[in-house]
């Protein structure tokens, strides 16, 4: 059972019991802050679940220069965090941001929505172990506090626009902007420092997360038929050389899991 499924099940039980809130116990998840698992598949092969090796997938990405950024606007990727998409959790009546908070936070408290049993709620509070910095932050919903936990695009939309997304349909760009595969809950400092950078110019300060981070970028670029620059490919290769068995993440892979 994934963490998000566990949250949904817990909320459904609490609502049936007539309560007004729910909570998820801490300490039930597996942190991504640890060094990446070595896996059992040889470098460049598939894991037992059919996932591809990140290095092998990287070799299949086209290598080109950046296209001009002329015409780029956030609106090219739809309304921010729109639920009107066809990726995982799209159409569930919660914004993409709410879904990622439910996925990436632990020790969650939530207020069930009237008449809704799934998805469970809008997160009211929780704990973020920021994979980019390895720091812990207590999230509390509020006008001033909610922005302290931004949702980062692993492949920034500006970078994607210059490396193939201009050729995607609007529906595909909306999916790219809301795909959980491409999203990570983090904190303000790394999110602001990264901006539209690719792996050649920015990597997470937390070195233990870098293999997962660049593998996630590769997975997104494979899925949406984007390319990499030569400098970007070299940077990703350097990171993956220390974890050659790293597999591509999936959209359902979470920062924390409930076993």
Short mmCIF file of N, CA and C in Angstrom, two decimals, residues 48-207:
data_model
loop_
_atom_site.label_atom_id
_atom_site.label_comp_id
_atom_site.label_asym_id
_atom_site.label_seq_id
_atom_site.Cartn_x
_atom_site.Cartn_y
_atom_site.Cartn_z
N UNK A 48 13.82 -6.00 -11.41
CA UNK A 48 12.87 -7.10 -11.41
C UNK A 48 11.45 -6.66 -11.70
N UNK A 49 11.13 -5.37 -11.44
CA UNK A 49 9.79 -4.87 -11.70
C UNK A 49 9.67 -4.27 -13.10
N UNK A 50 10.69 -4.44 -13.93
CA UNK A 50 10.63 -3.97 -15.30
C UNK A 50 11.13 -2.56 -15.51
N UNK A 51 11.53 -1.88 -14.44
CA UNK A 51 12.03 -0.52 -14.61
C UNK A 51 13.39 -0.51 -15.29
N UNK A 52 13.68 0.56 -16.00
CA UNK A 52 14.92 0.66 -16.75
C UNK A 52 16.01 1.32 -15.91
N UNK A 53 17.25 0.98 -16.22
CA UNK A 53 18.37 1.64 -15.57
C UNK A 53 18.49 3.07 -16.05
N UNK A 54 18.83 3.98 -15.15
CA UNK A 54 18.89 5.39 -15.50
C UNK A 54 19.99 5.68 -16.52
N UNK A 55 21.15 5.05 -16.37
CA UNK A 55 22.24 5.28 -17.31
C UNK A 55 21.87 4.83 -18.71
N UNK A 56 21.23 3.68 -18.82
CA UNK A 56 20.82 3.18 -20.13
C UNK A 56 19.79 4.11 -20.76
N UNK A 57 18.85 4.59 -19.96
CA UNK A 57 17.83 5.50 -20.47
C UNK A 57 18.46 6.82 -20.91
N UNK A 58 19.44 7.30 -20.16
CA UNK A 58 20.12 8.54 -20.51
C UNK A 58 20.76 8.44 -21.89
N UNK A 59 21.34 7.29 -22.19
CA UNK A 59 22.01 7.10 -23.48
C UNK A 59 21.03 7.18 -24.65
N UNK A 60 19.77 6.99 -24.39
CA UNK A 60 18.77 7.02 -25.47
C UNK A 60 18.17 8.41 -25.68
N UNK A 61 18.50 9.37 -24.82
CA UNK A 61 17.98 10.72 -24.99
C UNK A 61 18.78 11.46 -26.06
N UNK A 62 18.11 12.19 -26.94
CA UNK A 62 18.82 13.00 -27.93
C UNK A 62 19.67 14.07 -27.24
N UNK A 63 20.80 14.41 -27.83
CA UNK A 63 21.67 15.47 -27.32
C UNK A 63 21.64 16.63 -28.32
N UNK A 64 21.14 17.77 -27.86
CA UNK A 64 21.02 18.95 -28.72
C UNK A 64 21.30 20.20 -27.89
N UNK A 65 21.41 21.32 -28.57
CA UNK A 65 21.52 22.59 -27.88
C UNK A 65 20.16 23.09 -27.44
N UNK A 66 20.16 24.09 -26.56
CA UNK A 66 18.90 24.69 -26.12
C UNK A 66 18.23 25.43 -27.28
N UNK A 67 16.93 25.30 -27.37
CA UNK A 67 16.16 26.12 -28.29
C UNK A 67 15.94 27.49 -27.65
N UNK A 68 15.63 28.52 -28.44
CA UNK A 68 15.35 29.84 -27.85
C UNK A 68 14.18 29.78 -26.87
N UNK A 69 14.22 30.61 -25.87
CA UNK A 69 13.15 30.65 -24.88
C UNK A 69 12.05 31.63 -25.29
N UNK A 70 12.15 32.16 -26.48
CA UNK A 70 11.17 33.12 -26.98
C UNK A 70 9.76 32.54 -26.91
N UNK A 71 8.85 33.27 -26.33
CA UNK A 71 7.47 32.82 -26.26
C UNK A 71 7.13 32.02 -25.02
N UNK A 72 8.15 31.75 -24.18
CA UNK A 72 7.86 30.96 -22.97
C UNK A 72 7.03 31.75 -21.97
N UNK A 73 6.03 31.09 -21.42
CA UNK A 73 5.23 31.64 -20.32
C UNK A 73 4.69 30.46 -19.54
N UNK A 74 4.49 30.65 -18.25
CA UNK A 74 3.94 29.57 -17.41
C UNK A 74 2.61 29.09 -17.97
N UNK A 75 1.85 29.98 -18.60
CA UNK A 75 0.54 29.61 -19.14
C UNK A 75 0.65 28.60 -20.28
N UNK A 76 1.85 28.45 -20.86
CA UNK A 76 2.04 27.43 -21.90
C UNK A 76 1.83 26.03 -21.33
N UNK A 77 1.87 25.90 -20.00
CA UNK A 77 1.71 24.61 -19.34
C UNK A 77 0.41 24.54 -18.55
N UNK A 78 -0.52 25.42 -18.88
CA UNK A 78 -1.83 25.40 -18.23
C UNK A 78 -1.85 26.14 -16.92
N UNK A 79 -3.01 26.12 -16.29
CA UNK A 79 -3.18 26.75 -14.98
C UNK A 79 -2.36 25.98 -13.95
N UNK A 80 -1.67 26.71 -13.10
CA UNK A 80 -0.81 26.05 -12.11
C UNK A 80 -1.60 25.08 -11.23
N UNK A 81 -1.10 23.85 -11.14
CA UNK A 81 -1.62 22.79 -10.28
C UNK A 81 -3.06 22.40 -10.62
N UNK A 82 -3.43 22.55 -11.89
CA UNK A 82 -4.78 22.18 -12.30
C UNK A 82 -5.03 20.68 -12.13
N UNK A 83 -6.24 20.34 -11.74
CA UNK A 83 -6.63 18.94 -11.62
C UNK A 83 -7.06 18.37 -12.97
N UNK A 84 -7.18 19.25 -13.97
CA UNK A 84 -7.64 18.83 -15.29
C UNK A 84 -6.47 18.29 -16.10
N UNK A 85 -5.99 17.11 -15.70
CA UNK A 85 -4.90 16.45 -16.40
C UNK A 85 -5.18 14.95 -16.43
N UNK A 86 -4.37 14.21 -17.17
CA UNK A 86 -4.62 12.77 -17.30
C UNK A 86 -3.47 11.94 -16.75
N UNK A 87 -2.64 12.52 -15.89
CA UNK A 87 -1.59 11.75 -15.23
C UNK A 87 -2.12 11.21 -13.91
N UNK A 88 -1.25 10.54 -13.16
CA UNK A 88 -1.65 9.94 -11.89
C UNK A 88 -2.31 10.97 -10.98
N UNK A 89 -3.48 10.63 -10.46
CA UNK A 89 -4.29 11.45 -9.55
C UNK A 89 -5.00 12.60 -10.24
N UNK A 90 -4.83 12.75 -11.54
CA UNK A 90 -5.56 13.78 -12.26
C UNK A 90 -7.05 13.50 -12.21
N UNK A 91 -7.86 14.55 -12.06
CA UNK A 91 -9.30 14.39 -12.02
C UNK A 91 -9.85 13.90 -10.71
N UNK A 92 -9.03 13.95 -9.64
CA UNK A 92 -9.50 13.44 -8.35
C UNK A 92 -10.12 14.54 -7.48
N UNK A 93 -10.29 15.72 -8.05
CA UNK A 93 -10.92 16.89 -7.42
C UNK A 93 -10.04 17.57 -6.38
N UNK A 94 -8.77 17.20 -6.32
CA UNK A 94 -7.78 17.92 -5.52
C UNK A 94 -6.74 18.52 -6.46
N UNK A 95 -6.18 19.66 -6.10
CA UNK A 95 -5.13 20.24 -6.94
C UNK A 95 -3.89 19.35 -6.90
N UNK A 96 -3.06 19.48 -7.90
CA UNK A 96 -1.82 18.71 -7.94
C UNK A 96 -0.96 19.00 -6.71
N UNK A 97 -0.90 20.24 -6.28
CA UNK A 97 -0.12 20.59 -5.09
C UNK A 97 -0.60 19.80 -3.88
N UNK A 98 -1.91 19.71 -3.69
CA UNK A 98 -2.44 18.97 -2.54
C UNK A 98 -2.06 17.50 -2.61
N UNK A 99 -2.09 16.94 -3.81
CA UNK A 99 -1.71 15.53 -3.96
C UNK A 99 -0.25 15.30 -3.59
N UNK A 100 0.63 16.22 -3.98
CA UNK A 100 2.04 16.04 -3.67
C UNK A 100 2.31 16.24 -2.19
N UNK A 101 1.62 17.18 -1.56
CA UNK A 101 1.75 17.32 -0.11
C UNK A 101 1.32 16.03 0.59
N UNK A 102 0.22 15.43 0.14
CA UNK A 102 -0.25 14.18 0.73
C UNK A 102 0.76 13.06 0.54
N UNK A 103 1.48 13.10 -0.59
CA UNK A 103 2.45 12.06 -0.88
C UNK A 103 3.74 12.24 -0.10
N UNK A 104 4.24 13.46 -0.01
CA UNK A 104 5.60 13.68 0.47
C UNK A 104 5.72 14.07 1.94
N UNK A 105 4.63 14.46 2.58
CA UNK A 105 4.69 14.79 4.00
C UNK A 105 4.38 13.57 4.85
N UNK A 106 4.88 13.56 6.07
CA UNK A 106 4.55 12.52 7.03
C UNK A 106 3.85 13.17 8.23
N UNK A 107 3.35 12.32 9.14
CA UNK A 107 2.65 12.80 10.33
C UNK A 107 1.58 13.82 9.96
N UNK A 108 0.79 13.47 8.96
CA UNK A 108 -0.19 14.39 8.39
C UNK A 108 -1.45 14.47 9.25
N UNK A 109 -1.97 15.68 9.39
CA UNK A 109 -3.33 15.87 9.89
C UNK A 109 -4.12 16.51 8.77
N UNK A 110 -5.37 16.12 8.67
CA UNK A 110 -6.16 16.61 7.55
C UNK A 110 -7.62 16.76 7.94
N UNK A 111 -8.27 17.64 7.27
CA UNK A 111 -9.68 17.91 7.51
C UNK A 111 -10.49 17.31 6.37
N UNK A 112 -11.22 16.22 6.63
CA UNK A 112 -12.00 15.58 5.56
C UNK A 112 -12.98 16.57 4.93
N UNK A 113 -13.16 16.42 3.63
CA UNK A 113 -14.07 17.30 2.91
C UNK A 113 -15.48 16.74 2.96
N UNK A 114 -16.44 17.59 3.11
CA UNK A 114 -17.84 17.17 3.22
C UNK A 114 -18.26 16.35 2.01
N UNK A 115 -18.78 15.15 2.28
CA UNK A 115 -19.27 14.30 1.21
C UNK A 115 -18.21 13.58 0.43
N UNK A 116 -16.94 13.71 0.82
CA UNK A 116 -15.84 13.07 0.10
C UNK A 116 -15.19 12.01 0.97
N UNK A 117 -14.96 10.84 0.39
CA UNK A 117 -14.23 9.80 1.11
C UNK A 117 -12.87 9.54 0.46
N UNK A 118 -12.71 9.85 -0.82
CA UNK A 118 -11.45 9.66 -1.50
C UNK A 118 -11.38 10.63 -2.67
N UNK A 119 -10.31 11.41 -2.80
CA UNK A 119 -9.17 11.51 -1.88
C UNK A 119 -9.58 12.11 -0.55
N UNK A 120 -8.76 11.93 0.46
CA UNK A 120 -9.22 12.19 1.82
C UNK A 120 -9.46 13.64 2.18
N UNK A 121 -8.53 14.53 1.86
CA UNK A 121 -8.63 15.85 2.46
C UNK A 121 -7.61 16.81 1.88
N UNK A 122 -7.70 18.02 2.35
CA UNK A 122 -6.65 19.01 2.14
C UNK A 122 -5.76 18.97 3.38
N UNK A 123 -4.46 18.79 3.19
CA UNK A 123 -3.52 18.65 4.30
C UNK A 123 -3.51 19.92 5.14
N UNK A 124 -3.65 19.76 6.43
CA UNK A 124 -3.61 20.90 7.36
C UNK A 124 -2.23 21.08 7.98
N UNK A 125 -1.56 19.97 8.25
CA UNK A 125 -0.21 20.04 8.81
C UNK A 125 0.50 18.74 8.53
N UNK A 126 1.81 18.75 8.68
CA UNK A 126 2.61 17.56 8.45
C UNK A 126 4.08 17.89 8.60
N UNK A 127 4.91 16.89 8.36
CA UNK A 127 6.36 17.06 8.48
C UNK A 127 7.01 16.75 7.14
N UNK A 128 7.81 17.67 6.67
CA UNK A 128 8.57 17.46 5.43
C UNK A 128 10.03 17.21 5.76
N UNK A 129 10.55 16.09 5.29
CA UNK A 129 11.99 15.87 5.29
C UNK A 129 12.45 16.21 3.88
N UNK A 130 12.95 17.41 3.72
CA UNK A 130 13.28 17.94 2.41
C UNK A 130 14.39 17.11 1.76
N UNK A 131 14.10 16.42 0.66
CA UNK A 131 15.14 15.60 0.04
C UNK A 131 16.27 16.43 -0.56
N UNK A 132 16.01 17.68 -0.90
CA UNK A 132 17.04 18.53 -1.50
C UNK A 132 18.09 18.99 -0.49
N UNK A 133 17.69 19.17 0.76
CA UNK A 133 18.61 19.68 1.78
C UNK A 133 18.83 18.74 2.96
N UNK A 134 17.98 17.72 3.10
CA UNK A 134 17.98 16.80 4.25
C UNK A 134 17.52 17.49 5.53
N UNK A 135 16.95 18.68 5.41
CA UNK A 135 16.42 19.38 6.58
C UNK A 135 14.96 18.99 6.82
N UNK A 136 14.52 19.13 8.06
CA UNK A 136 13.14 18.83 8.43
C UNK A 136 12.39 20.13 8.66
N UNK A 137 11.17 20.21 8.14
CA UNK A 137 10.34 21.40 8.30
C UNK A 137 8.94 20.97 8.69
N UNK A 138 8.38 21.61 9.69
CA UNK A 138 6.99 21.36 10.09
C UNK A 138 6.07 22.24 9.26
N UNK A 139 5.22 21.59 8.47
CA UNK A 139 4.29 22.31 7.60
C UNK A 139 2.99 22.59 8.35
N UNK A 140 2.54 23.84 8.28
CA UNK A 140 1.25 24.24 8.82
C UNK A 140 0.55 25.08 7.75
N UNK A 141 -0.67 24.71 7.41
CA UNK A 141 -1.39 25.44 6.37
C UNK A 141 -1.68 26.86 6.82
N UNK A 142 -1.47 27.80 5.93
CA UNK A 142 -1.75 29.21 6.22
C UNK A 142 -1.21 30.08 5.11
N UNK A 143 -1.73 31.29 5.01
CA UNK A 143 -1.31 32.20 3.95
C UNK A 143 0.19 32.47 3.99
N UNK A 144 0.75 32.57 5.19
CA UNK A 144 2.17 32.88 5.32
C UNK A 144 3.04 31.63 5.43
N UNK A 145 2.46 30.52 5.88
CA UNK A 145 3.26 29.32 6.13
C UNK A 145 3.23 28.31 4.99
N UNK A 146 2.14 28.21 4.26
CA UNK A 146 2.07 27.24 3.15
C UNK A 146 3.17 27.45 2.11
N UNK A 147 3.50 28.70 1.74
CA UNK A 147 4.56 28.90 0.75
C UNK A 147 5.94 28.44 1.19
N UNK A 148 6.11 28.10 2.46
CA UNK A 148 7.40 27.61 2.94
C UNK A 148 7.70 26.22 2.39
N UNK A 149 6.68 25.54 1.85
CA UNK A 149 6.86 24.23 1.22
C UNK A 149 6.38 24.33 -0.23
N UNK A 150 7.25 24.80 -1.13
CA UNK A 150 6.90 24.83 -2.54
C UNK A 150 7.02 23.44 -3.15
N UNK A 151 6.39 23.25 -4.30
CA UNK A 151 6.52 22.01 -5.06
C UNK A 151 7.42 22.28 -6.25
N UNK A 152 8.53 21.57 -6.33
CA UNK A 152 9.50 21.80 -7.39
C UNK A 152 9.27 20.87 -8.57
N UNK A 153 9.46 21.39 -9.78
CA UNK A 153 9.51 20.55 -10.98
C UNK A 153 10.95 20.05 -11.14
N UNK A 154 11.15 18.75 -11.06
CA UNK A 154 12.50 18.20 -11.22
C UNK A 154 13.10 18.68 -12.54
N UNK A 155 12.34 18.53 -13.62
CA UNK A 155 12.68 19.19 -14.88
C UNK A 155 11.87 20.47 -14.91
N UNK A 156 12.54 21.60 -14.74
CA UNK A 156 11.81 22.86 -14.68
C UNK A 156 11.08 23.11 -16.00
N UNK A 157 9.99 23.85 -15.92
CA UNK A 157 9.19 24.08 -17.11
C UNK A 157 9.95 24.93 -18.13
N UNK A 158 10.77 25.87 -17.65
CA UNK A 158 11.58 26.66 -18.57
C UNK A 158 12.59 25.80 -19.30
N UNK A 159 13.22 24.88 -18.58
CA UNK A 159 14.18 23.96 -19.20
C UNK A 159 13.47 23.06 -20.20
N UNK A 160 12.32 22.53 -19.81
CA UNK A 160 11.56 21.65 -20.71
C UNK A 160 11.16 22.38 -21.98
N UNK A 161 10.75 23.64 -21.85
CA UNK A 161 10.30 24.43 -23.00
C UNK A 161 11.41 24.56 -24.03
N UNK A 162 12.65 24.70 -23.56
CA UNK A 162 13.78 24.88 -24.47
C UNK A 162 14.36 23.57 -24.98
N UNK A 163 13.82 22.44 -24.50
CA UNK A 163 14.38 21.15 -24.89
C UNK A 163 13.30 20.18 -25.35
N UNK A 164 12.34 20.71 -26.09
CA UNK A 164 11.37 19.83 -26.73
C UNK A 164 9.93 20.08 -26.41
N UNK A 165 9.63 20.71 -25.27
CA UNK A 165 8.23 20.87 -24.87
C UNK A 165 7.47 21.84 -25.77
N UNK A 166 8.21 22.70 -26.49
CA UNK A 166 7.53 23.58 -27.44
C UNK A 166 6.76 22.79 -28.49
N UNK A 167 7.26 21.59 -28.78
CA UNK A 167 6.62 20.76 -29.81
C UNK A 167 5.49 19.88 -29.25
N UNK A 168 5.31 19.87 -27.95
CA UNK A 168 4.24 19.06 -27.35
C UNK A 168 2.90 19.77 -27.51
N UNK A 169 1.83 19.00 -27.45
CA UNK A 169 0.50 19.59 -27.43
C UNK A 169 0.26 20.26 -26.08
N UNK A 170 -0.74 21.13 -26.00
CA UNK A 170 -1.06 21.77 -24.73
C UNK A 170 -1.40 20.72 -23.68
N UNK A 171 -2.15 19.69 -24.06
CA UNK A 171 -2.52 18.64 -23.10
C UNK A 171 -1.28 17.94 -22.55
N UNK A 172 -0.29 17.69 -23.42
CA UNK A 172 0.94 17.04 -22.96
C UNK A 172 1.73 17.96 -22.03
N UNK A 173 1.76 19.25 -22.34
CA UNK A 173 2.48 20.18 -21.47
C UNK A 173 1.79 20.30 -20.11
N UNK A 174 0.46 20.28 -20.10
CA UNK A 174 -0.26 20.30 -18.82
C UNK A 174 0.09 19.06 -18.00
N UNK A 175 0.14 17.91 -18.67
CA UNK A 175 0.52 16.68 -17.96
C UNK A 175 1.95 16.78 -17.42
N UNK A 176 2.86 17.31 -18.22
CA UNK A 176 4.25 17.47 -17.78
C UNK A 176 4.34 18.33 -16.52
N UNK A 177 3.54 19.38 -16.47
CA UNK A 177 3.59 20.29 -15.33
C UNK A 177 2.95 19.72 -14.08
N UNK A 178 2.13 18.67 -14.23
CA UNK A 178 1.39 18.12 -13.10
C UNK A 178 1.70 16.65 -12.82
N UNK A 179 2.64 16.09 -13.54
CA UNK A 179 2.99 14.68 -13.39
C UNK A 179 3.75 14.48 -12.07
N UNK A 180 3.25 13.63 -11.16
CA UNK A 180 3.97 13.38 -9.91
C UNK A 180 5.40 12.90 -10.12
N UNK A 181 5.67 12.29 -11.26
CA UNK A 181 7.04 11.87 -11.57
C UNK A 181 7.99 13.07 -11.59
N UNK A 182 7.47 14.23 -11.94
CA UNK A 182 8.28 15.43 -12.11
C UNK A 182 8.19 16.39 -10.92
N UNK A 183 7.58 15.96 -9.83
CA UNK A 183 7.30 16.89 -8.73
C UNK A 183 7.90 16.41 -7.41
N UNK A 184 8.45 17.35 -6.66
CA UNK A 184 9.07 17.06 -5.37
C UNK A 184 8.74 18.20 -4.40
N UNK A 185 8.18 17.86 -3.25
CA UNK A 185 7.97 18.87 -2.20
C UNK A 185 9.32 19.21 -1.58
N UNK A 186 9.59 20.50 -1.45
CA UNK A 186 10.89 20.92 -0.95
C UNK A 186 10.72 22.18 -0.08
N UNK A 187 11.79 22.92 0.09
CA UNK A 187 11.74 24.16 0.87
C UNK A 187 12.15 25.33 -0.02
N UNK A 188 11.96 26.52 0.48
CA UNK A 188 12.14 27.72 -0.35
C UNK A 188 13.55 27.91 -0.90
N UNK A 189 14.55 27.71 -0.04
CA UNK A 189 15.92 28.04 -0.44
C UNK A 189 16.39 27.29 -1.68
N UNK A 190 16.31 25.95 -1.71
CA UNK A 190 16.76 25.25 -2.92
C UNK A 190 15.86 25.52 -4.11
N UNK A 191 14.56 25.67 -3.88
CA UNK A 191 13.64 25.95 -4.97
C UNK A 191 13.98 27.28 -5.64
N UNK A 192 14.31 28.29 -4.84
CA UNK A 192 14.67 29.60 -5.38
C UNK A 192 16.04 29.57 -6.06
N UNK A 193 16.97 28.81 -5.49
CA UNK A 193 18.32 28.74 -6.06
C UNK A 193 18.33 28.02 -7.40
N UNK A 194 17.50 27.02 -7.55
CA UNK A 194 17.49 26.22 -8.77
C UNK A 194 16.92 26.98 -9.96
N UNK A 195 15.78 27.62 -9.79
CA UNK A 195 15.08 28.32 -10.87
C UNK A 195 14.87 27.37 -12.04
N UNK A 196 15.37 27.72 -13.24
CA UNK A 196 15.18 26.88 -14.43
C UNK A 196 16.41 26.03 -14.75
N UNK A 197 17.29 25.84 -13.79
CA UNK A 197 18.56 25.16 -14.04
C UNK A 197 18.36 23.69 -14.38
N UNK A 198 19.26 23.17 -15.21
CA UNK A 198 19.33 21.73 -15.42
C UNK A 198 20.46 21.18 -14.56
N UNK A 199 20.78 19.90 -14.72
CA UNK A 199 21.77 19.25 -13.85
C UNK A 199 23.18 19.80 -14.05
N UNK A 200 23.43 20.46 -15.18
CA UNK A 200 24.76 21.01 -15.43
C UNK A 200 25.03 22.24 -14.57
N UNK A 201 23.99 22.91 -14.12
CA UNK A 201 24.18 24.15 -13.37
C UNK A 201 23.60 24.12 -11.96
N UNK A 202 22.85 23.05 -11.60
CA UNK A 202 22.33 22.96 -10.23
C UNK A 202 22.04 21.51 -9.88
N UNK A 203 22.47 21.13 -8.67
CA UNK A 203 22.14 19.83 -8.10
C UNK A 203 21.74 20.04 -6.64
N UNK A 204 20.93 19.16 -6.07
CA UNK A 204 20.53 19.32 -4.67
C UNK A 204 21.75 19.35 -3.74
N UNK A 205 21.75 20.22 -2.75
CA UNK A 205 22.85 20.23 -1.77
C UNK A 205 23.01 18.88 -1.07
N UNK A 206 21.90 18.17 -0.87
CA UNK A 206 21.93 16.85 -0.24
C UNK A 206 22.45 15.83 -1.25
N UNK A 207 23.72 15.47 -1.14
CA UNK A 207 24.34 14.58 -2.12
C UNK A 207 23.69 13.20 -2.14
#
